[in-house]
Short mmCIF file of C-alpha atoms and ligand atoms in Angstrom, two decimals:
data_model
loop_
_atom_site.label_atom_id
_atom_site.label_comp_id
_atom_site.label_asym_id
_atom_site.label_seq_id
_atom_site.Cartn_x
_atom_site.Cartn_y
_atom_site.Cartn_z
CA MET A 1 2.51 -8.87 -8.09
CA LYS A 2 0.00 -11.38 -6.55
CA THR A 3 -3.37 -11.35 -8.12
CA PHE A 4 -6.72 -12.95 -7.29
CA VAL A 5 -10.28 -12.65 -7.79
CA GLY A 6 -12.36 -12.85 -4.94
CA TYR A 7 -15.61 -11.55 -3.25
CA ALA A 8 -16.78 -10.67 0.38
CA ARG A 9 -18.67 -13.57 2.06
CA ASP A 10 -21.20 -11.05 3.40
CA ALA A 11 -23.73 -11.33 0.72
CA GLN A 12 -25.23 -7.73 1.57
CA LEU A 13 -21.74 -6.04 1.20
CA ARG A 14 -21.55 -7.73 -2.24
CA HIS A 15 -24.38 -6.57 -3.54
CA ASP A 16 -24.32 -3.04 -2.05
CA ALA A 17 -20.54 -2.68 -3.45
CA THR A 18 -19.27 -1.71 -6.26
CA SER A 19 -17.48 -5.04 -7.80
CA GLY A 20 -17.41 -7.78 -5.28
CA GLY A 21 -17.10 -5.86 -1.92
CA VAL A 22 -13.76 -7.01 -1.25
CA GLY A 23 -12.37 -3.41 -0.56
CA SER A 24 -15.06 -3.02 2.08
CA ALA A 25 -14.57 -6.47 3.64
CA LEU A 26 -10.77 -5.79 3.76
CA LEU A 27 -11.65 -2.58 5.74
CA ASN A 28 -13.94 -4.74 8.11
CA CYS A 29 -11.15 -7.27 8.79
CA LEU A 30 -8.97 -4.45 9.91
CA PHE A 31 -11.03 -2.89 12.29
CA LYS A 32 -12.28 -6.44 13.87
CA ASN A 33 -8.63 -7.37 14.04
CA GLY A 34 -7.72 -4.05 15.84
CA GLN A 35 -4.99 -3.08 13.29
CA ILE A 36 -6.13 0.13 12.31
CA GLU A 37 -8.02 2.83 14.60
CA THR A 38 -9.20 5.50 11.68
CA SER A 39 -10.51 5.48 8.10
CA LEU A 40 -12.78 7.28 6.07
CA THR A 41 -16.20 6.97 4.62
CA PHE A 42 -18.02 9.15 2.18
CA ASP A 43 -21.40 10.88 2.46
CA PHE A 44 -23.86 12.27 0.02
CA ASN A 45 -25.30 15.67 0.34
CA PRO A 46 -28.53 15.61 -1.82
CA SER A 47 -28.32 20.02 -1.49
CA THR A 48 -25.05 19.84 -3.39
CA LEU A 49 -25.44 16.59 -4.96
CA ARG A 50 -21.79 16.16 -3.85
CA TYR A 51 -19.88 13.43 -1.75
CA SER A 52 -17.42 14.48 0.78
CA PRO A 53 -15.07 12.59 2.85
CA ARG A 54 -15.79 11.91 6.89
CA LEU A 55 -13.29 10.38 9.18
CA ILE A 56 -14.29 6.92 11.13
CA HIS A 57 -13.05 5.22 14.09
CA ARG A 58 -15.12 2.12 13.72
CA TRP A 59 -16.71 -0.16 10.85
CA ASN A 60 -20.21 0.59 12.08
CA ASP A 61 -19.91 4.05 10.77
CA TYR A 62 -18.64 2.74 7.34
CA ARG A 63 -20.97 3.03 4.38
CA PRO A 64 -20.51 1.00 1.19
CA THR A 65 -20.86 3.80 -1.02
CA GLY A 66 -19.55 1.95 -4.12
CA SER A 67 -17.55 3.95 -6.58
CA ILE A 68 -17.51 7.55 -6.74
CA TYR A 69 -17.32 9.29 -9.90
CA GLN A 70 -16.48 12.87 -8.66
CA ASP A 71 -13.22 14.44 -8.15
CA MET A 72 -12.97 14.87 -4.20
CA ASP A 73 -10.08 16.64 -2.74
CA LEU A 74 -9.20 13.79 -0.22
CA ILE A 75 -5.62 14.80 0.49
CA GLY A 76 -6.77 18.69 1.38
CA TYR A 77 -9.64 16.95 3.55
CA LEU A 78 -6.83 14.61 5.50
CA ARG A 79 -4.40 17.38 5.74
CA ALA A 80 -7.19 19.67 7.29
CA HIS A 81 -8.38 16.99 9.86
CA LEU A 82 -4.85 15.16 10.70
CA GLY A 83 -5.48 15.84 14.27
CA GLU A 84 -8.38 13.60 14.37
CA ILE A 85 -6.51 10.91 12.94
CA ARG A 86 -5.97 8.26 16.08
CA GLY A 87 -3.27 5.49 15.23
CA ARG A 88 -2.64 3.62 12.09
CA PHE A 89 -5.21 4.57 9.25
CA ALA A 90 -6.46 2.61 6.41
CA CYS A 91 -8.42 4.17 3.10
CA PHE A 92 -9.27 3.72 -0.31
CA CYS A 93 -7.58 6.10 -2.80
CA LEU A 94 -6.92 6.68 -6.40
CA PRO A 95 -3.57 6.22 -7.67
CA CYS A 96 -2.76 9.88 -7.95
CA GLN A 97 -3.56 10.23 -4.29
CA ALA A 98 -1.75 7.37 -2.97
CA ALA A 99 1.91 8.17 -2.50
CA SER A 100 0.70 11.86 -1.13
CA ILE A 101 -1.43 10.36 1.17
CA ARG A 102 1.38 7.73 2.19
CA ILE A 103 3.59 10.68 2.98
CA LEU A 104 1.34 13.10 4.68
CA LEU A 105 0.56 10.30 7.15
CA LYS A 106 3.95 9.24 7.77
CA ASP A 107 4.94 12.72 8.73
CA ALA A 108 2.13 12.85 10.93
CA GLY A 109 3.63 9.76 12.82
CA HIS A 110 0.59 7.59 11.29
CA ASP A 111 1.13 3.98 9.62
CA SER A 112 -1.13 3.36 6.65
CA ILE A 113 -2.85 0.91 4.55
CA LEU A 114 -4.09 1.94 1.25
CA PHE A 115 -6.30 0.20 -0.79
CA GLY A 116 -6.12 1.63 -4.11
CA LEU A 117 -8.94 1.73 -6.35
CA VAL A 118 -7.41 1.03 -10.10
CA CYS A 119 -8.20 4.05 -12.42
CA SER A 120 -9.19 4.81 -16.17
CA SER A 121 -10.02 8.06 -15.13
CA GLN A 122 -12.13 10.29 -12.62
CA GLN A 123 -14.70 12.77 -13.60
CA THR A 124 -15.26 16.14 -12.55
CA PHE A 125 -18.96 17.30 -11.40
CA ALA A 126 -19.66 18.42 -14.66
CA ALA A 127 -20.36 14.53 -15.42
CA THR A 128 -23.03 14.34 -13.00
CA GLU A 129 -24.66 17.57 -14.36
CA ARG A 130 -24.70 16.40 -17.66
CA LEU A 131 -26.03 13.33 -16.39
CA LEU A 132 -29.02 14.66 -14.95
CA ASP A 133 -29.64 17.21 -17.70
CA LEU A 134 -29.66 14.49 -20.33
CA ALA A 135 -31.78 12.19 -18.31
CA LYS A 136 -33.97 15.01 -17.86
CA ILE A 137 -34.05 14.89 -13.91
CA ARG A 138 -34.27 17.96 -12.05
CA ARG A 139 -31.39 18.63 -9.52
CA ALA A 140 -33.98 19.70 -6.65
CA ASP A 141 -35.80 16.23 -7.39
CA VAL A 142 -32.78 14.51 -6.20
CA GLY A 143 -32.67 12.75 -2.79
CA THR A 144 -30.01 10.09 -2.76
CA LEU A 145 -27.55 9.51 -5.70
CA GLN A 146 -24.98 6.36 -5.78
CA TYR A 147 -22.72 5.62 -9.18
CA ARG A 148 -22.12 1.87 -8.51
CA GLY A 149 -23.64 -1.06 -6.71
CA GLY A 150 -26.60 -3.23 -6.37
CA GLY A 151 -24.98 -6.29 -8.10
CA TRP A 152 -22.34 -6.26 -10.79
CA PRO A 153 -21.64 -4.32 -13.23
CA GLY A 154 -24.59 -2.26 -11.73
CA GLY A 155 -25.39 1.27 -12.41
CA ILE A 156 -26.55 4.60 -11.09
CA ARG A 157 -29.47 4.58 -8.76
CA ILE A 158 -31.03 7.96 -8.52
CA GLY A 159 -33.52 8.16 -5.55
CA LEU A 160 -36.11 10.84 -6.31
CA LYS A 161 -37.61 12.86 -3.22
CA ASN A 162 -40.90 11.80 -4.47
CA GLY A 163 -39.67 8.20 -3.66
CA GLU A 164 -39.51 7.11 -7.38
CA GLU A 165 -35.98 5.67 -8.44
CA LYS A 166 -34.29 6.00 -11.53
CA PHE A 167 -31.55 3.74 -12.68
CA ILE A 168 -29.04 4.13 -15.19
CA THR A 169 -26.91 1.07 -16.25
CA ASN A 170 -23.05 1.34 -15.98
CA ASN A 171 -22.70 -0.35 -19.42
CA GLY A 172 -24.07 0.62 -23.13
CA SER A 173 -25.88 3.64 -21.56
CA ILE A 174 -25.85 7.54 -21.57
CA TRP A 175 -23.71 7.64 -18.45
CA THR A 176 -21.17 5.28 -20.50
CA ASP A 177 -20.92 8.08 -23.00
CA ILE A 178 -20.81 10.95 -20.67
CA PHE A 179 -17.84 8.70 -18.82
CA HIS A 180 -15.97 7.61 -22.19
CA SER A 181 -16.47 11.25 -23.94
CA ARG A 182 -13.19 12.31 -21.98
CA LEU A 183 -14.85 15.87 -21.88
CA CYS A 184 -15.57 16.09 -18.02
CA MET A 185 -12.61 14.07 -16.65
CA PRO A 186 -9.87 16.25 -14.87
CA LYS A 187 -6.96 17.46 -17.26
CA ARG A 188 -4.34 15.44 -15.01
CA CYS A 189 -6.04 12.22 -16.18
CA LEU A 190 -4.56 12.89 -19.97
CA TYR A 191 -1.04 12.67 -18.31
CA CYS A 192 -1.63 9.56 -16.23
CA GLN A 193 0.18 6.53 -16.77
CA ASN A 194 -0.60 4.85 -13.23
CA THR A 195 -3.34 2.81 -13.16
CA PHE A 196 -2.59 -0.19 -10.82
CA ASN A 197 -2.29 2.15 -7.87
CA ASP A 198 1.55 0.91 -7.76
CA HIS A 199 1.73 3.20 -4.38
CA ALA A 200 -1.15 1.05 -2.94
CA ASP A 201 -0.71 -2.02 -0.61
CA ILE A 202 -3.80 -3.58 -2.21
CA ALA A 203 -5.23 -2.61 -5.91
CA LEU A 204 -8.73 -3.34 -6.48
CA ALA A 205 -10.93 -3.76 -9.85
CA ASP A 206 -13.77 -4.71 -11.83
CA PRO A 207 -13.42 -7.82 -13.82
CA TRP A 208 -14.04 -6.24 -17.00
CA LEU A 209 -13.46 -9.41 -19.23
CA PRO A 210 -16.01 -10.99 -21.30
CA GLU A 211 -15.79 -14.24 -19.20
CA TYR A 212 -17.22 -12.19 -16.21
CA LEU A 213 -19.27 -9.62 -17.79
CA GLY A 214 -23.10 -11.32 -18.01
CA ARG A 215 -22.30 -14.11 -16.16
CA GLU A 216 -21.30 -13.17 -12.61
CA THR A 217 -24.11 -10.87 -11.25
CA PRO A 218 -23.44 -10.75 -7.40
CA GLY A 219 -20.06 -9.25 -8.11
CA LEU A 220 -16.44 -9.96 -8.25
CA THR A 221 -13.33 -7.98 -7.43
CA PHE A 222 -9.87 -8.49 -8.82
CA VAL A 223 -7.20 -8.14 -6.45
CA VAL A 224 -3.39 -7.16 -6.56
CA SER A 225 -1.38 -7.13 -3.63
CA HIS A 226 1.61 -4.88 -4.15
CA THR A 227 3.04 -5.08 -0.73
CA PRO A 228 4.25 -7.59 2.19
CA VAL A 229 1.43 -5.73 4.04
CA GLY A 230 -1.11 -6.46 1.39
CA ASP A 231 0.14 -10.22 1.41
CA ARG A 232 -0.44 -10.36 4.95
CA LEU A 233 -3.71 -8.80 5.14
CA LEU A 234 -5.24 -11.00 2.39
CA SER A 235 -4.01 -14.15 4.24
CA ALA A 236 -5.85 -12.83 7.03
CA ALA A 237 -8.94 -11.95 5.83
CA THR A 238 -10.33 -15.71 4.79
CA ASP A 239 -13.16 -14.87 7.01
CA GLU A 240 -14.47 -11.99 5.54
CA CYS A 241 -13.70 -12.76 1.63
CA VAL A 242 -13.19 -15.78 -0.43
CA PHE A 243 -10.08 -15.65 -2.99
CA GLU A 244 -8.58 -17.75 -5.74
CA ALA A 245 -5.47 -16.89 -7.78
CA VAL A 246 -5.37 -15.93 -11.20
CA PRO A 247 -2.60 -15.05 -13.48
CA GLU A 248 -1.17 -11.78 -13.43
CA GLU A 249 -2.21 -11.38 -17.36
CA THR A 250 -5.62 -11.98 -16.66
CA VAL A 251 -5.89 -8.86 -14.35
CA PHE A 252 -3.78 -6.98 -16.84
CA ARG A 253 -6.21 -7.93 -20.09
CA SER A 254 -9.20 -6.74 -17.76
CA GLN A 255 -7.74 -3.05 -18.20
CA ARG A 256 -6.21 -3.49 -21.48
CA ARG A 257 -7.79 -0.67 -23.22
CA THR A 258 -7.31 1.45 -20.72
CA LEU A 259 -3.39 0.70 -20.40
CA ASP A 260 -3.31 1.14 -24.46
CA ARG A 261 -5.23 4.64 -24.28
CA LYS A 262 -3.12 6.12 -21.25
CA ALA A 263 0.42 4.70 -23.27
CA GLY A 264 -0.87 6.15 -26.47
CA TYR A 265 -1.44 9.76 -25.09
CA ALA A 266 2.42 9.37 -24.17
CA THR A 267 3.60 7.93 -27.57
CA HIS A 268 1.68 10.18 -29.56
CA PRO A 269 1.10 13.73 -27.60
CA TRP A 270 -0.83 15.30 -30.36
CA ARG A 271 -3.82 13.05 -29.23
CA ARG A 272 -3.44 14.67 -26.10
CA THR A 273 -3.58 18.37 -27.93
CA VAL A 274 -6.40 17.30 -29.70
CA LEU A 275 -8.58 16.27 -26.84
CA ASN A 276 -7.53 19.70 -25.15
CA ARG A 277 -8.47 21.51 -27.73
CA MET A 278 -12.16 19.81 -27.85
CA ARG A 279 -12.65 20.37 -24.21
CA ALA A 280 -11.47 23.97 -24.38
CA TRP A 281 -13.85 24.66 -27.42
CA LYS A 282 -17.12 25.62 -25.31
CA TRP A 283 -19.37 25.79 -28.01
CA TYR A 284 -18.17 21.84 -29.01
CA VAL A 285 -18.64 21.17 -25.18
CA ARG A 286 -22.42 22.57 -25.22
CA LEU A 287 -23.17 20.83 -28.79
CA VAL A 288 -21.90 17.05 -27.62
CA PHE A 289 -24.03 17.24 -24.49
CA SER A 290 -27.23 19.03 -26.49
CA ASN A 291 -28.25 15.86 -27.11
CA PRO A 292 -27.23 12.05 -26.64
CA ARG A 293 -26.88 11.40 -30.79
CA TRP A 294 -24.16 14.03 -30.45
CA LEU A 295 -22.46 12.67 -27.63
CA LYS A 296 -22.64 9.14 -29.46
CA PHE A 297 -21.11 10.94 -32.84
CA HIS A 298 -18.43 12.61 -30.67
CA ARG A 299 -17.33 8.98 -29.26
CA LYS A 300 -17.25 7.93 -32.98
CA ILE A 301 -14.69 10.37 -33.41
CA LEU A 302 -12.98 9.52 -30.21
CA SER A 303 -12.52 5.89 -31.31
CA ARG A 304 -11.75 6.56 -35.28
CA CYS A 305 -8.85 8.85 -33.83
CA LYS A 306 -7.78 6.75 -31.26
CA LEU A 307 -8.47 9.47 -28.57
C1 FAD B 401 -12.66 7.24 -10.46
C2 FAD B 401 -12.70 5.37 -10.48
C3 FAD B 401 -12.17 4.86 -11.77
C4 FAD B 401 -12.32 3.76 -11.46
N1 FAD B 401 -11.59 3.19 -12.85
C5 FAD B 401 -11.77 1.48 -12.84
C6 FAD B 401 -11.18 1.11 -13.98
O1 FAD B 401 -10.73 1.52 -14.66
N2 FAD B 401 -10.96 -0.27 -13.79
C7 FAD B 401 -11.70 -1.15 -13.01
O2 FAD B 401 -11.28 -1.94 -12.77
N3 FAD B 401 -11.75 -0.32 -11.75
C8 FAD B 401 -11.99 0.87 -11.65
N4 FAD B 401 -12.51 1.70 -10.43
C9 FAD B 401 -12.35 0.63 -9.28
C10 FAD B 401 -13.70 -0.30 -9.10
O3 FAD B 401 -14.77 0.69 -9.71
C11 FAD B 401 -13.86 -0.75 -7.56
O4 FAD B 401 -13.80 0.29 -6.82
C12 FAD B 401 -13.23 -2.06 -7.45
O5 FAD B 401 -13.40 -2.81 -8.54
C13 FAD B 401 -13.36 -2.35 -5.94
O6 FAD B 401 -14.27 -2.76 -5.83
P1 FAD B 401 -15.13 -3.53 -4.29
O7 FAD B 401 -16.08 -4.08 -4.53
O8 FAD B 401 -14.06 -4.47 -3.95
O9 FAD B 401 -14.89 -2.30 -3.45
P2 FAD B 401 -15.92 -1.46 -2.30
O10 FAD B 401 -16.29 -2.47 -1.35
O11 FAD B 401 -16.95 -1.00 -3.50
O12 FAD B 401 -15.29 -0.50 -1.72
C14 FAD B 401 -14.89 0.67 -2.28
C15 FAD B 401 -14.95 1.76 -1.28
O13 FAD B 401 -13.95 2.90 -2.22
C16 FAD B 401 -14.48 4.06 -1.47
N5 FAD B 401 -14.49 4.89 -2.73
C17 FAD B 401 -15.26 5.23 -3.61
N6 FAD B 401 -15.12 5.94 -4.56
C18 FAD B 401 -13.94 6.61 -4.24
C19 FAD B 401 -12.95 7.74 -4.77
N7 FAD B 401 -13.33 8.28 -5.94
N8 FAD B 401 -11.79 7.90 -3.75
C20 FAD B 401 -11.73 7.43 -2.81
N9 FAD B 401 -12.38 6.54 -2.11
C21 FAD B 401 -13.65 6.08 -2.72
C22 FAD B 401 -15.67 3.99 -0.71
O14 FAD B 401 -15.47 3.94 0.49
C23 FAD B 401 -16.09 2.44 -1.65
O15 FAD B 401 -17.06 1.81 -0.59
C24 FAD B 401 -12.56 2.85 -10.26
C25 FAD B 401 -12.85 3.44 -9.24
C26 FAD B 401 -13.14 4.80 -9.27
C27 FAD B 401 -13.43 5.56 -8.20
S1 SF4 B 402 -6.51 8.62 -14.35
FE1 SF4 B 402 -4.84 9.19 -13.04
S2 SF4 B 402 -4.94 11.29 -12.70
FE2 SF4 B 402 -6.81 10.42 -13.54
S3 SF4 B 402 -7.98 10.10 -11.73
FE3 SF4 B 402 -7.29 8.24 -12.21
S4 SF4 B 402 -5.29 8.00 -11.17
FE4 SF4 B 402 -5.98 10.11 -11.11
#
């Protein structure tokens, strides 16, 4: 593994992106150099409050949406739109999607370059619904919703139809409590050991370390190259990004809690059993999300029991 910390040279892109905008800038580089003909972007639909993927054939159609914390059927979408893919393809994906996307594209005769997002867990749409309920925002009033971006670590920006904007930070907020409650994540995340997106060419992560948190507000991305394709892309992207090599250990340390938690599910399967029980108790889930104080109490139980 080759590991770097970096950021997009385009200050606006860096600001709009999740971490340091490296992912978006690398995609720009691929389109600019004619190395790909097709990629994916995501659109938000204010009627359903859901994001959905859309194929694109030029950089100008790409939207830096930041990380999207709603489970999406990327593989189903690509399967349904295989006929619209031209030439070499690149996209962002979660660790549990990368191998299937690679095979799907290969079988259809397309080379692919995969930007893998490092992943602790995804959220079902219920997480967004819980957030709106707890923040007392009516679904019908939401015009735009972006989970990340606007500097780092940023937060959720909800644009209301009356022009008001609500901001919920990504750290120490009601959203953090929902995200880490483990009550809204897909069940498969309890069985997942792939954090660093091993099947992707390049993996991208937030620099969740004290030495970066609070210091670097414009944003930085940890970058891991898994393949020679990834190595070549990083060497070719010096016009778009700034990179500095960092020890592998630093990048691992930034995900230590996730790695330990996921490993703990495998070595102590009772933890999964307890979580699955909690998730199945409808009365319990209702109680936890009835009030921010119950949610905090639930997180204390998780922390005490190492769940
Ligand atoms: C569900 C989820 C969990 C994550 N967990 C962690 C974690 O535990 N630790 C960590 O360090 N980083 C995690 N990340 C990755 C991190 O949030 C950033 O995506 C990463 O740092 C890249 O930042 P960037 O600014 O370089 O990318 P950007 O320039 O912001 O580009 C990222 C692009 O990825 C695409 N994208 C966003 N969400 C999705 C999605 N759900 N599926 C497919 N494509 C998407 C969009 O096109 C977006 O513009 C997670 C991301 C997601 C979506
Ligand atoms: S934790 Fe694993 S299973 Fe869950 S979304 Fe992330 S990669 Fe997929």
